[in-house]
XYZ file of C-alpha atoms in Angstrom:
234
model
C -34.961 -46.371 20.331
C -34.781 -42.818 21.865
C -31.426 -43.403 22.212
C -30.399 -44.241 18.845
C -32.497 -41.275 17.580
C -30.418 -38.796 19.809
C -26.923 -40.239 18.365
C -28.529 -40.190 14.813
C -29.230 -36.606 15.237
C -26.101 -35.367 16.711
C -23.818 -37.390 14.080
C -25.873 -35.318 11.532
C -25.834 -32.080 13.662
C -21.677 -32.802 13.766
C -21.535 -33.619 9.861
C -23.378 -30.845 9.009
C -20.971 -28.691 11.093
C -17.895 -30.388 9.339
C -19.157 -29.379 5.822
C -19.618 -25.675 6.448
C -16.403 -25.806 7.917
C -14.680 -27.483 4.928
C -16.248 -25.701 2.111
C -16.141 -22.163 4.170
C -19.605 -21.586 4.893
C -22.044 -20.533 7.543
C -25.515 -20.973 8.109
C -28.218 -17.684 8.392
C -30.357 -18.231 11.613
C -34.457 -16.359 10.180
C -37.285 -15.869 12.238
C -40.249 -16.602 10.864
C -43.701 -14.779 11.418
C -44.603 -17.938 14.119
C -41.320 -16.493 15.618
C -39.243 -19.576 15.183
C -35.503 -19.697 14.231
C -34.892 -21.513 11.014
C -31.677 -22.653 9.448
C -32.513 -20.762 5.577
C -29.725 -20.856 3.774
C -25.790 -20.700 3.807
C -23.651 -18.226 2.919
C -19.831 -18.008 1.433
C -17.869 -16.647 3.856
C -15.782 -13.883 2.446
C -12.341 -14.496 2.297
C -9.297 -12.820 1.662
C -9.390 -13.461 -2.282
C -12.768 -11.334 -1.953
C -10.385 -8.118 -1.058
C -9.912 -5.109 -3.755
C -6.443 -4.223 -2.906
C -4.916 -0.799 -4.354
C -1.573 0.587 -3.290
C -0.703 4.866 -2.687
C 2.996 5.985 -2.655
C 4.292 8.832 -1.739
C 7.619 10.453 -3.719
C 9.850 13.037 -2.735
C 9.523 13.035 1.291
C 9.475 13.392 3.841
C 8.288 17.079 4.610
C 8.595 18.517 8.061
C 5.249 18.929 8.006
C 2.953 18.031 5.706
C 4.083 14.419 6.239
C 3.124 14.652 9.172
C -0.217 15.491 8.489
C -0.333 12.447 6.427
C 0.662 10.158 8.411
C -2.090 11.446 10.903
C -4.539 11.069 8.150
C -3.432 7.629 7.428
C -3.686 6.339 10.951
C -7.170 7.600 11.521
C -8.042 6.205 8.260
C -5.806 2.796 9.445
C -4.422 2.999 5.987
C -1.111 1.589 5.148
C 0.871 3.209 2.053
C 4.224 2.736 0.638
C 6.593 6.240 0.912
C 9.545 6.674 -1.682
C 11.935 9.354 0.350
C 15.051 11.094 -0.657
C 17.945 10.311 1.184
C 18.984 14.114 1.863
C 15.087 14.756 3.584
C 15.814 11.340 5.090
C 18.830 12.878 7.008
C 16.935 16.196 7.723
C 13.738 13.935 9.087
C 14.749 10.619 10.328
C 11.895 11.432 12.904
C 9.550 10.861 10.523
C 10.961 8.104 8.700
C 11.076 6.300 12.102
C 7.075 6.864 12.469
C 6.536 5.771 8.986
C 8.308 2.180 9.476
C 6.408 2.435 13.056
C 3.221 2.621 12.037
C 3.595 -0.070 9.433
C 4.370 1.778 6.117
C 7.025 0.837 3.630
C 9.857 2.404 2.910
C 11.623 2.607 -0.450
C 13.846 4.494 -2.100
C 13.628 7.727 -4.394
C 17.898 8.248 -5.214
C 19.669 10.960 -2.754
C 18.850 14.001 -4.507
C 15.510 12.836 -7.120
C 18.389 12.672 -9.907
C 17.164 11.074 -13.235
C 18.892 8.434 -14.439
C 20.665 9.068 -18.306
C 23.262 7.446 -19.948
C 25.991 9.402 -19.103
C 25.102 9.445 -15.288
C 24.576 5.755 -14.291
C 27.397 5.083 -11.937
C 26.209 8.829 -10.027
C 22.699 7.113 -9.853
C 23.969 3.903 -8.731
C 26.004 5.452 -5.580
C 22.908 7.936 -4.878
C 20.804 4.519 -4.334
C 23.551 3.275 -2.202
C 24.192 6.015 -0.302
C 20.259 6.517 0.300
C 19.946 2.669 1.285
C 23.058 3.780 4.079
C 20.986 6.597 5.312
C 17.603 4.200 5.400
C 19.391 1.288 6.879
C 21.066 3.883 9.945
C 17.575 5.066 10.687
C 15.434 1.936 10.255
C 17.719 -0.861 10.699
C 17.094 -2.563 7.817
C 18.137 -2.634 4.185
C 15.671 -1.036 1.443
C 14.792 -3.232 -1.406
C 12.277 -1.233 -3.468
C 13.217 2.309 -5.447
C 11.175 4.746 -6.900
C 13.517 5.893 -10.182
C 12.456 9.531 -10.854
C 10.222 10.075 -14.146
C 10.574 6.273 -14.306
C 14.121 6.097 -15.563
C 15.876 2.774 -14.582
C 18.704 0.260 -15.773
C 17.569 -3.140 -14.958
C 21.069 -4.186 -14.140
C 20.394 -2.526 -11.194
C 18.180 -4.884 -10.287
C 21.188 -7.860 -9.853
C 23.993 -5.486 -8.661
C 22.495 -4.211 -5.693
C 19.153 -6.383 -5.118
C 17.058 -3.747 -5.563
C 13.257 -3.491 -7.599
C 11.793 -0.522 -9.166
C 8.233 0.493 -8.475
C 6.062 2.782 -11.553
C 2.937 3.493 -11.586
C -0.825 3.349 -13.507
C -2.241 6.475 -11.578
C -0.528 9.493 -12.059
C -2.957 12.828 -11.093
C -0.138 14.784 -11.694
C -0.627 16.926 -8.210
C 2.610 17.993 -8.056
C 1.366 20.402 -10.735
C -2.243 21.350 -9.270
C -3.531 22.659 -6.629
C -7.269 22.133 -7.688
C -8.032 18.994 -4.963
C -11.222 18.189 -6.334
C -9.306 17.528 -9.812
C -6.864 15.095 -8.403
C -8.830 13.131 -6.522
C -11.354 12.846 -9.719
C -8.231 11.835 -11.328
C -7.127 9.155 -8.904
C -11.085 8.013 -8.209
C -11.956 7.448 -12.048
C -8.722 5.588 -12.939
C -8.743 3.477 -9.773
C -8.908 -0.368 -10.170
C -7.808 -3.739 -8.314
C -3.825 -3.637 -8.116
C -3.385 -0.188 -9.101
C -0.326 2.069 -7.725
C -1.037 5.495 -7.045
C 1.848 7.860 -7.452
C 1.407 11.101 -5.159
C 3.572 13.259 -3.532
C 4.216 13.883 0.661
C 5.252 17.475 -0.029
C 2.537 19.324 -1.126
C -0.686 20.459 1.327
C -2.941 20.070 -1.406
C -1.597 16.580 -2.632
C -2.101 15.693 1.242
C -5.566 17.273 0.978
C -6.591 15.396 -2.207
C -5.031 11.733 -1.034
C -6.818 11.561 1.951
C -10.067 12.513 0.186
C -9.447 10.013 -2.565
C -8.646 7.238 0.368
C -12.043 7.999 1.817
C -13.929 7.630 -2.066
C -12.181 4.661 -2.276
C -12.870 2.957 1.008
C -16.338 3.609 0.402
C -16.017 1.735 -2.995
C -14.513 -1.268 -0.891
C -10.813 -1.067 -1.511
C -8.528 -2.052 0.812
C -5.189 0.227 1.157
C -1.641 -2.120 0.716
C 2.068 -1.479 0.716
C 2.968 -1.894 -2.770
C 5.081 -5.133 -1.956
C 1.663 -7.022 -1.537
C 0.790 -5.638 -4.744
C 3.809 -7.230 -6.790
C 4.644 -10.281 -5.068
C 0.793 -11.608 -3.344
């Protein structure tokens, strides 16, 4: 009798174990005033679904130094971003951009020499992107399939002709205009929501200044930092 007791009780104990397993959840261990551990209740485990993701980009870099800075900042913070360089700082820094695709940051684009796209300048564009993806690929060894078009100009044809995908924006705290920190990071902090892109810029101290600030606020709100890529595609 005993011993079909004990094999009752561990097919249950084993069953029991297979449906927290199955449906993702775990079991809270309470002690109660008589100081016995109870089973009181399961719990969801989080999962990945559970995650507020938000993306920051950087435009314009990189900056000698206050990229650096940065990307000291973002590695303390173990914060991932997404950095949209110009191909002539890419050939004064490729230091830097080397770090950046070290510490796990993605690399993108931003045209040769931040030209805007207009109608009478597309096939200029079109060779800055190539010869920036030249530069990129030298220093990285890899090709570069996201591009920041300055002030959001693009041609979609792009798009097939050189397998490329442009990036925007829904946060813009315009700090490449302001120096007042505490303004752009209320900026970035009151727009902020899941998915959102942050544009800022690598090559101003304040906008260094104000993103790290804002990646603290937001970390304490529970967001979790991204390349842009998981952004679009995940």
């Amino acid at each position: 009798m005993k011993k079909a007791v004990t094999v009752f009780l561990l097919f249950d104990l084993i069953a029991g174990m297979l449906f927290c397993c199955a449906y993702g959840l775990r079991s809270k261990a309470v002690t109660s005033d008589s100081g016995v551990v109870q089973i009181s209740q399961l719990e969801k485990i989080e999962s990945t679904d559970d995650i507020k993701k938000i993306a920051i980009t950087f435009d314009d870099g990189p900056h000698p130094s206050y990229t650096e800075q940065l990307l000291d900042g973002l590695k303390e913070r173990g914060v991932r971003a997404t950095f949209f360089v110009t191909g002539e700082h890419a050939e004064l820094h490729p230091d830097i951009i080397k770090r950046m695709q070290e510490e796990g940051h993605l690399i993108g684009n931003h045209t040769y020499s931040h030209i805007q796209l207009t109608k009478k300048n597309r096939e200029k564009f079109k060779q800055e992107l190539i010869k920036t993806n030249e530069i990129l690929r030298e220093i990285i060894g890899e090709d570069v399939q996201y591009v920041r078009p300055p002030y959001g100009s693009w041609d979609k044809s792009f798009e097939k002709e050189l397998n490329m995908f442009p990036v925007l924006w829904n946060i813009d705290p315009l700090d490449w205009c302001s120096s007042n920190v505490t303004c752009i990071v209320d900026k970035i902090v009151g727009k902020a929501k899941e998915d959102s892109i942050i544009l800022m810029h690598d090559y101003y101290d304040t906008s260094v200044t104000a993103a790290l600030q804002a990646i603290d606020e937001l970390m304490d709100e529970g967001y979790t930092f991204v390349t842009v890529e998981e952004i679009l595609f995940d």
